[in-house]
Amino acid sequence: MKPDAIQAVIDAGSSQIRVIVAQKEENQPLEIIGCGVVNTASIKNGLVSDIAATAKAIRQAIDEAEQQSGFEIRNVDAAIGGEQVSGMNSVADCAIPTGKIRSDEISRLILQARQKISDENYQILHILEQQYQVDEYSGIDEPIGMVADKLSAHLHILRVRKNNAENLKRAIEAAGIGINALVFSGLASSYAATTKEEREMGVCVLDIGADTSNFMAWYEHRPLYSGGLNIGGEWVSSDLATTFTTPRQFAEIIKCQQGAIRLSIMKSEWVNLPSTGLRPSRQVASADVVKVITARYEEIFAQLEKALHRQGMRRMSEGGLVLTGGAAQIPGLAAYVTEEFSIPVRIARPEQIANLPDHLQYDPSMMTSLGMLKLLYEPIADHVWAKPPKKGIITRLSSMFSRS
């Protein structure tokens, strides 16, 4: 087995920390060999609120995954998301003094695009290819070796607030683990939740988590729009707790076991609320429960619509909307969104995966972790690590003539 055949990833979410160890041989399906899942309350809205508590939870999840896999985890790819992550499109261009496009020109364009959005308060997560333009011809996927006078690169760049990323890194390192890379949660989950055909046709993926939701829109297999929202399923539970004056844990039970986004799906006209303290058990109308749940989901989709509109997306692609994440499991959600927005909608669940514990099989909340693994084993072009081209004699002469 190749040394890189075994990989580990961590998804530090607002309700749970998940560590997955997987292996994949060439032409073989992905196999999970270790999994650690630990509840946490030390990450809020995608931000680490307590480094020590987060590190402790990460260490527990790491220990579980190591015990199952028999593999010592030293480094991981880690997911990061929420409103702290923003996506933008950028165009960089340069002249081709030699008349033939080389890899040096690609590197120069990537660095030019990076410098355009340089901000000491942000760390760049990904620099993803959309397309290249050679002279007046657009839609070029691979320009190296082509004859041209001018080259333009259309790129999608994702960045995160540096301090927030640093706090997550410190929590992971405090758990005794190194970090290979930070990965935008929305990129990972959208890559795992969609087919190549959907990304080609055009599709938007919304991953609805506990405190945050992350989105990415694709067209012609290229990332177009992306970002994070500080709203998720936890907000629904809080609304239920406040509206019906019941403890948060009871509100969560109502949402997960009896809740729905359509009244016709509710099992009964009434929902039972357990007794609390001196207050006896009581009933509330199912219609009122549905009203509270629906109102918050309406806000989630309103925020998504605004975020996409700000980035320039005016209408949904033919592939429609794919929903995933733990909070996408509320009964009736796909039908509701289809009806409200007149677009095709489906809920994405992972396919059955060898050795993944039964309670995690088909669980949409696993999509980010599985997406990170897919990016490791089936990578897409990401130029975040691009370095300046070496200054050989030809490069120096080319630069000199291009400035004259």
Short mmCIF file of C-alpha atoms in Angstrom, two decimals:
data_model
loop_
_atom_site.label_atom_id
_atom_site.label_comp_id
_atom_site.label_asym_id
_atom_site.label_seq_id
_atom_site.Cartn_x
_atom_site.Cartn_y
_atom_site.Cartn_z
CA MET A 1 0.00 0.00 0.00
CA LYS A 2 1.32 3.46 -0.89
CA PRO A 3 2.11 5.75 2.08
CA ASP A 4 -0.52 8.27 0.96
CA ALA A 5 -3.19 5.60 0.51
CA ILE A 6 -4.27 6.27 4.11
CA GLN A 7 -5.59 9.76 4.84
CA ALA A 8 -7.19 11.47 7.83
CA VAL A 9 -9.56 14.44 7.91
CA ILE A 10 -11.28 16.42 10.64
CA ASP A 11 -14.56 18.31 10.50
CA ALA A 12 -14.83 20.46 13.63
CA GLY A 13 -18.47 21.47 13.55
CA SER A 14 -20.58 23.42 16.01
CA SER A 15 -22.26 20.33 17.46
CA GLN A 16 -19.80 17.52 16.76
CA ILE A 17 -16.17 16.92 15.90
CA ARG A 18 -15.65 14.15 13.36
CA VAL A 19 -12.34 12.50 12.56
CA ILE A 20 -12.27 10.02 9.69
CA VAL A 21 -9.41 7.77 8.62
CA ALA A 22 -9.76 6.21 5.18
CA GLN A 23 -7.79 4.18 2.71
CA LYS A 24 -8.19 3.81 -1.02
CA GLU A 25 -6.23 1.63 -3.37
CA GLU A 26 -6.15 2.38 -7.08
CA ASN A 27 -9.39 1.33 -8.83
CA GLN A 28 -10.91 0.35 -5.48
CA PRO A 29 -13.75 2.04 -3.55
CA LEU A 30 -13.09 4.23 -0.54
CA GLU A 31 -12.90 2.32 2.73
CA ILE A 32 -13.29 3.87 6.17
CA ILE A 33 -10.86 2.27 8.61
CA GLY A 34 -11.39 4.56 11.59
CA CYS A 35 -13.99 7.04 12.81
CA GLY A 36 -14.21 9.26 15.88
CA VAL A 37 -17.24 11.43 16.68
CA VAL A 38 -17.38 13.59 19.81
CA ASN A 39 -20.02 16.14 20.86
CA THR A 40 -18.76 19.66 21.50
CA ALA A 41 -20.10 23.03 22.59
CA SER A 42 -16.83 24.94 22.16
CA ILE A 43 -17.32 25.92 18.51
CA LYS A 44 -19.99 28.53 17.82
CA ASN A 45 -20.96 29.88 14.40
CA GLY A 46 -17.95 28.07 12.98
CA LEU A 47 -15.56 29.83 15.38
CA VAL A 48 -13.49 28.27 18.16
CA SER A 49 -14.74 29.80 21.42
CA ASP A 50 -12.52 27.74 23.75
CA ILE A 51 -9.20 26.43 22.41
CA ALA A 52 -8.53 24.09 25.35
CA ALA A 53 -12.01 22.52 25.28
CA THR A 54 -11.89 22.16 21.49
CA ALA A 55 -8.43 20.57 21.66
CA LYS A 56 -9.70 18.09 24.26
CA ALA A 57 -12.67 17.09 22.08
CA ILE A 58 -10.42 16.78 19.02
CA ARG A 59 -8.02 14.56 20.96
CA GLN A 60 -10.90 12.30 22.02
CA ALA A 61 -12.10 11.98 18.42
CA ILE A 62 -8.53 11.33 17.24
CA ASP A 63 -8.07 8.61 19.88
CA GLU A 64 -11.29 6.88 18.81
CA ALA A 65 -10.30 6.96 15.14
CA GLU A 66 -6.77 5.71 15.89
CA GLN A 67 -8.05 2.87 18.07
CA GLN A 68 -10.40 1.67 15.32
CA SER A 69 -7.91 2.04 12.47
CA GLY A 70 -4.68 1.00 14.17
CA PHE A 71 -3.17 4.00 12.37
CA GLU A 72 -1.34 6.82 14.14
CA ILE A 73 -2.71 10.15 12.95
CA ARG A 74 -0.02 12.78 12.65
CA ASN A 75 -1.49 15.22 10.14
CA VAL A 76 -4.97 16.02 8.89
CA ASP A 77 -6.86 18.14 6.41
CA ALA A 78 -9.34 20.24 8.40
CA ALA A 79 -12.64 21.78 7.31
CA ILE A 80 -13.52 25.40 7.97
CA GLY A 81 -16.70 27.26 7.06
CA GLY A 82 -19.33 29.77 8.05
CA GLU A 83 -19.59 33.49 7.39
CA GLN A 84 -15.86 33.90 7.99
CA VAL A 85 -15.24 32.29 4.57
CA SER A 86 -15.93 34.29 1.42
CA GLY A 87 -15.59 33.47 -2.26
CA MET A 88 -14.87 35.81 -5.16
CA ASN A 89 -14.08 35.65 -8.85
CA SER A 90 -10.91 37.22 -10.22
CA VAL A 91 -9.33 37.71 -13.64
CA ALA A 92 -5.61 38.08 -14.24
CA ASP A 93 -3.85 38.50 -17.58
CA CYS A 94 -0.37 38.81 -18.99
CA ALA A 95 1.45 39.13 -22.29
CA ILE A 96 3.29 36.12 -23.72
CA PRO A 97 6.67 37.54 -24.86
CA THR A 98 7.95 34.21 -26.19
CA GLY A 99 4.74 33.54 -28.13
CA LYS A 100 4.27 30.16 -26.45
CA ILE A 101 2.45 29.66 -23.14
CA ARG A 102 4.50 27.96 -20.44
CA SER A 103 3.79 26.94 -16.86
CA ASP A 104 5.66 30.06 -15.73
CA GLU A 105 2.91 32.24 -17.20
CA ILE A 106 0.28 30.27 -15.28
CA SER A 107 2.20 30.77 -12.03
CA ARG A 108 2.58 34.47 -12.78
CA LEU A 109 -1.18 34.84 -13.30
CA ILE A 110 -1.99 32.99 -10.08
CA LEU A 111 0.34 35.22 -8.09
CA GLN A 112 -1.08 38.31 -9.78
CA ALA A 113 -4.61 37.26 -8.78
CA ARG A 114 -3.43 36.59 -5.23
CA GLN A 115 -1.85 40.05 -5.00
CA LYS A 116 -5.04 41.72 -6.25
CA ILE A 117 -6.95 40.60 -3.17
CA SER A 118 -4.04 40.63 -0.73
CA ASP A 119 -5.24 41.52 2.77
CA GLU A 120 -3.29 40.87 5.95
CA ASN A 121 -6.53 40.04 7.75
CA TYR A 122 -7.31 37.09 5.47
CA GLN A 123 -5.76 33.75 4.57
CA ILE A 124 -6.38 32.31 1.12
CA LEU A 125 -7.84 28.79 1.25
CA HIS A 126 -8.25 27.93 -2.43
CA ILE A 127 -7.45 29.34 -5.86
CA LEU A 128 -9.60 27.32 -8.25
CA GLU A 129 -9.56 27.37 -12.04
CA GLN A 130 -12.67 28.43 -13.95
CA GLN A 131 -11.29 28.89 -17.44
CA TYR A 132 -8.48 30.47 -19.45
CA GLN A 133 -8.68 32.88 -22.35
CA VAL A 134 -6.01 32.69 -25.05
CA ASP A 135 -5.99 35.91 -27.06
CA GLU A 136 -9.71 36.40 -27.86
CA TYR A 137 -10.65 32.72 -27.42
CA SER A 138 -12.32 31.86 -24.10
CA GLY A 139 -13.29 28.52 -22.56
CA ILE A 140 -9.77 27.08 -22.69
CA ASP A 141 -9.10 24.38 -20.08
CA GLU A 142 -5.37 23.76 -20.63
CA PRO A 143 -3.43 26.60 -22.28
CA ILE A 144 0.14 25.33 -21.73
CA GLY A 145 1.92 24.82 -25.04
CA MET A 146 -0.49 26.98 -27.03
CA VAL A 147 0.77 29.82 -29.23
CA ALA A 148 -0.56 33.20 -28.10
CA ASP A 149 0.14 36.88 -27.53
CA LYS A 150 -1.97 37.18 -24.38
CA LEU A 151 -3.26 34.85 -21.67
CA SER A 152 -6.03 35.49 -19.14
CA ALA A 153 -6.97 33.32 -16.17
CA HIS A 154 -10.47 33.32 -14.69
CA LEU A 155 -10.24 32.08 -11.11
CA HIS A 156 -12.45 31.49 -8.09
CA ILE A 157 -10.70 32.43 -4.85
CA LEU A 158 -11.79 31.48 -1.34
CA ARG A 159 -10.39 33.16 1.73
CA VAL A 160 -10.99 33.08 5.48
CA ARG A 161 -10.39 35.55 8.29
CA LYS A 162 -6.85 34.84 9.41
CA ASN A 163 -7.42 35.04 13.17
CA ASN A 164 -10.32 32.59 13.02
CA ALA A 165 -8.29 30.14 10.96
CA GLU A 166 -5.38 30.49 13.37
CA ASN A 167 -7.56 29.65 16.38
CA LEU A 168 -8.73 26.43 14.71
CA LYS A 169 -5.13 25.56 13.85
CA ARG A 170 -4.05 26.13 17.45
CA ALA A 171 -6.81 23.90 18.78
CA ILE A 172 -5.81 21.09 16.41
CA GLU A 173 -2.11 21.51 17.18
CA ALA A 174 -2.87 21.58 20.92
CA ALA A 175 -4.38 18.13 20.38
CA GLY A 176 -0.98 16.99 19.11
CA ILE A 177 -1.87 16.94 15.41
CA GLY A 178 -0.33 18.76 12.45
CA ILE A 179 -2.36 20.38 9.67
CA ASN A 180 -1.76 19.68 6.01
CA ALA A 181 -4.40 22.11 4.74
CA LEU A 182 -7.58 23.96 5.65
CA VAL A 183 -10.45 23.12 3.30
CA PHE A 184 -13.63 25.14 2.79
CA SER A 185 -16.50 22.99 4.04
CA GLY A 186 -18.73 24.06 1.16
CA LEU A 187 -16.19 22.96 -1.44
CA ALA A 188 -15.81 19.55 0.20
CA SER A 189 -19.51 18.85 0.70
CA SER A 190 -20.50 20.11 -2.76
CA TYR A 191 -17.83 17.95 -4.39
CA ALA A 192 -19.10 14.86 -2.57
CA ALA A 193 -22.82 15.64 -2.90
CA THR A 194 -22.92 16.11 -6.67
CA THR A 195 -22.13 14.11 -9.75
CA LYS A 196 -19.78 15.25 -12.48
CA GLU A 197 -22.81 15.62 -14.74
CA GLU A 198 -24.57 17.90 -12.25
CA ARG A 199 -21.51 20.12 -11.89
CA GLU A 200 -21.27 20.29 -15.68
CA MET A 201 -24.97 21.18 -16.13
CA GLY A 202 -24.90 23.68 -13.27
CA VAL A 203 -25.91 23.15 -9.66
CA CYS A 204 -25.86 24.89 -6.30
CA VAL A 205 -25.18 22.93 -3.11
CA LEU A 206 -26.26 24.16 0.33
CA ASP A 207 -24.83 22.30 3.32
CA ILE A 208 -27.02 23.16 6.33
CA GLY A 209 -25.17 22.49 9.57
CA ALA A 210 -25.92 23.29 13.20
CA ASP A 211 -24.81 26.93 13.50
CA THR A 212 -23.63 27.57 9.95
CA SER A 213 -24.51 26.76 6.36
CA ASN A 214 -22.08 26.67 3.44
CA PHE A 215 -22.79 26.91 -0.27
CA MET A 216 -21.06 26.49 -3.61
CA ALA A 217 -22.46 26.86 -7.12
CA TRP A 218 -20.93 25.06 -10.11
CA TYR A 219 -21.33 25.40 -13.86
CA GLU A 220 -19.46 23.54 -16.61
CA HIS A 221 -17.58 21.77 -13.83
CA ARG A 222 -16.23 25.12 -12.62
CA PRO A 223 -16.83 26.76 -9.22
CA LEU A 224 -18.69 30.04 -9.70
CA TYR A 225 -20.00 31.27 -6.35
CA SER A 226 -19.40 30.25 -2.75
CA GLY A 227 -19.51 31.35 0.86
CA GLY A 228 -20.83 30.70 4.33
CA LEU A 229 -23.89 31.78 6.30
CA ASN A 230 -24.13 32.03 10.07
CA ILE A 231 -27.45 30.23 10.33
CA GLY A 232 -28.37 26.56 10.61
CA GLY A 233 -30.48 23.91 12.25
CA GLU A 234 -29.55 24.97 15.77
CA TRP A 235 -31.45 28.18 15.18
CA VAL A 236 -34.60 26.15 14.57
CA SER A 237 -34.17 24.41 17.92
CA SER A 238 -33.64 27.77 19.67
CA ASP A 239 -36.80 29.16 18.07
CA LEU A 240 -38.83 26.17 19.26
CA ALA A 241 -37.40 26.47 22.78
CA THR A 242 -38.22 30.18 22.96
CA THR A 243 -41.66 29.97 21.36
CA PHE A 244 -42.92 27.11 23.52
CA THR A 245 -40.93 27.97 26.66
CA THR A 246 -39.28 24.58 26.86
CA PRO A 247 -35.66 23.56 27.55
CA ARG A 248 -33.33 23.45 24.59
CA GLN A 249 -32.89 19.65 24.77
CA PHE A 250 -36.66 19.11 24.51
CA ALA A 251 -36.86 21.49 21.56
CA GLU A 252 -34.18 19.45 19.81
CA ILE A 253 -36.18 16.26 20.39
CA ILE A 254 -39.30 17.89 18.96
CA LYS A 255 -37.41 19.03 15.87
CA CYS A 256 -35.61 15.75 15.21
CA GLN A 257 -38.30 13.25 16.17
CA GLN A 258 -41.60 15.02 15.51
CA GLY A 259 -40.80 18.09 13.43
CA ALA A 260 -41.54 18.68 9.76
CA ILE A 261 -41.77 21.55 7.32
CA ARG A 262 -45.22 20.51 6.08
CA LEU A 263 -48.26 20.01 8.27
CA SER A 264 -49.44 17.06 6.17
CA ILE A 265 -46.33 15.12 7.23
CA MET A 266 -46.89 15.57 10.97
CA LYS A 267 -47.93 12.33 12.65
CA SER A 268 -50.49 13.98 14.92
CA GLU A 269 -52.40 17.24 15.34
CA TRP A 270 -50.62 17.74 18.65
CA VAL A 271 -47.03 17.58 19.88
CA ASN A 272 -46.29 16.53 23.46
CA LEU A 273 -43.98 18.70 25.57
CA PRO A 274 -42.49 16.88 28.60
CA SER A 275 -42.88 18.30 32.09
CA THR A 276 -40.18 20.70 33.27
CA GLY A 277 -39.65 21.41 36.94
CA LEU A 278 -43.01 22.26 38.49
CA ARG A 279 -44.63 22.65 35.09
CA PRO A 280 -46.69 19.62 33.97
CA SER A 281 -46.44 18.06 30.54
CA ARG A 282 -48.58 19.75 27.91
CA GLN A 283 -49.46 19.75 24.23
CA VAL A 284 -48.94 22.31 21.49
CA ALA A 285 -50.57 22.33 18.07
CA SER A 286 -48.56 20.68 15.31
CA ALA A 287 -49.50 23.60 13.06
CA ASP A 288 -47.68 25.97 15.42
CA VAL A 289 -44.59 23.76 15.44
CA VAL A 290 -44.54 23.66 11.63
CA LYS A 291 -44.96 27.44 11.49
CA VAL A 292 -41.89 28.02 13.68
CA ILE A 293 -39.76 25.51 11.76
CA THR A 294 -40.81 26.83 8.35
CA ALA A 295 -40.11 30.46 9.27
CA ARG A 296 -36.49 29.74 10.12
CA TYR A 297 -35.89 27.64 7.00
CA GLU A 298 -37.39 30.46 4.94
CA GLU A 299 -34.75 32.74 6.43
CA ILE A 300 -31.98 30.27 5.56
CA PHE A 301 -33.00 30.26 1.90
CA ALA A 302 -33.52 34.03 1.87
CA GLN A 303 -29.94 34.48 3.10
CA LEU A 304 -28.67 32.06 0.46
CA GLU A 305 -30.52 33.97 -2.26
CA LYS A 306 -29.05 37.29 -1.08
CA ALA A 307 -25.51 35.88 -0.91
CA LEU A 308 -25.73 34.44 -4.43
CA HIS A 309 -27.22 37.66 -5.77
CA ARG A 310 -24.38 39.72 -4.24
CA GLN A 311 -21.87 37.55 -6.08
CA GLY A 312 -23.67 37.97 -9.41
CA MET A 313 -25.90 34.89 -9.69
CA ARG A 314 -29.28 35.96 -11.07
CA ARG A 315 -31.01 32.61 -11.56
CA MET A 316 -30.55 29.02 -10.45
CA SER A 317 -28.80 26.65 -12.84
CA GLU A 318 -30.59 23.79 -14.60
CA GLY A 319 -29.31 21.30 -12.05
CA GLY A 320 -31.19 23.19 -9.35
CA LEU A 321 -30.38 22.95 -5.67
CA VAL A 322 -28.82 20.07 -3.77
CA LEU A 323 -29.29 20.12 0.01
CA THR A 324 -27.10 18.26 2.45
CA GLY A 325 -25.85 18.50 6.03
CA GLY A 326 -27.49 17.40 9.26
CA ALA A 327 -30.25 20.04 9.18
CA ALA A 328 -31.28 19.04 5.64
CA GLN A 329 -32.98 15.96 7.08
CA ILE A 330 -36.13 17.74 8.26
CA PRO A 331 -39.07 15.92 6.61
CA GLY A 332 -40.69 17.74 3.69
CA LEU A 333 -37.79 20.10 3.00
CA ALA A 334 -37.10 19.16 -0.63
CA ALA A 335 -40.77 19.34 -1.62
CA TYR A 336 -41.17 22.68 0.15
CA VAL A 337 -38.18 24.30 -1.58
CA THR A 338 -39.22 22.91 -4.97
CA GLU A 339 -42.67 24.41 -4.52
CA GLU A 340 -41.49 27.78 -3.19
CA PHE A 341 -38.69 28.43 -5.69
CA SER A 342 -39.86 26.38 -8.70
CA ILE A 343 -36.52 24.62 -9.06
CA PRO A 344 -35.48 20.95 -8.90
CA VAL A 345 -34.28 20.03 -5.41
CA ARG A 346 -32.89 16.85 -3.91
CA ILE A 347 -31.42 15.84 -0.55
CA ALA A 348 -27.92 14.40 -0.91
CA ARG A 349 -26.96 11.51 1.35
CA PRO A 350 -23.67 9.60 1.19
CA GLU A 351 -23.75 6.22 -0.46
CA GLN A 352 -23.05 3.17 1.68
CA ILE A 353 -19.37 3.10 2.62
CA ALA A 354 -17.45 0.06 3.80
CA ASN A 355 -16.76 -0.04 7.56
CA LEU A 356 -18.52 3.24 8.35
CA PRO A 357 -20.55 2.70 11.56
CA ASP A 358 -24.22 1.92 10.93
CA HIS A 359 -25.49 5.07 12.67
CA LEU A 360 -23.40 7.22 10.30
CA GLN A 361 -24.34 5.42 7.08
CA TYR A 362 -26.34 7.66 4.71
CA ASP A 363 -25.96 10.58 7.16
CA PRO A 364 -25.82 13.95 5.31
CA SER A 365 -23.80 15.46 8.17
CA MET A 366 -20.90 13.25 7.02
CA MET A 367 -20.77 14.92 3.60
CA THR A 368 -18.02 17.43 4.46
CA SER A 369 -15.69 14.74 5.82
CA LEU A 370 -16.31 12.48 2.85
CA GLY A 371 -15.83 15.41 0.49
CA MET A 372 -12.42 16.18 1.96
CA LEU A 373 -11.42 12.57 1.39
CA LYS A 374 -12.69 12.74 -2.18
CA LEU A 375 -10.61 15.89 -2.77
CA LEU A 376 -7.54 14.03 -1.50
CA TYR A 377 -8.06 10.96 -3.67
CA GLU A 378 -9.63 12.72 -6.69
CA PRO A 379 -8.14 16.25 -6.50
CA ILE A 380 -9.22 19.24 -8.54
CA ALA A 381 -6.80 21.94 -9.71
CA ASP A 382 -6.06 24.19 -6.72
CA HIS A 383 -3.28 26.78 -7.05
CA VAL A 384 -3.24 27.96 -3.44
CA TRP A 385 0.36 26.71 -3.11
CA ALA A 386 1.57 28.32 -6.36
CA LYS A 387 5.08 29.75 -6.12
CA PRO A 388 6.82 32.43 -8.22
CA PRO A 389 8.52 31.02 -11.33
CA LYS A 390 12.25 30.57 -11.04
CA LYS A 391 14.19 33.46 -12.51
CA GLY A 392 16.21 31.71 -15.18
CA ILE A 393 17.87 33.65 -17.98
CA ILE A 394 14.89 33.20 -20.34
CA THR A 395 12.42 34.31 -17.65
CA ARG A 396 14.55 37.37 -16.82
CA LEU A 397 14.86 38.37 -20.47
CA SER A 398 11.13 37.83 -21.04
CA SER A 399 10.27 40.00 -18.04
CA MET A 400 12.68 42.69 -19.19
CA PHE A 401 11.23 42.85 -22.70
CA SER A 402 7.63 42.74 -21.43
CA ARG A 403 8.32 45.86 -19.32
CA SER A 404 9.92 47.79 -22.15
#
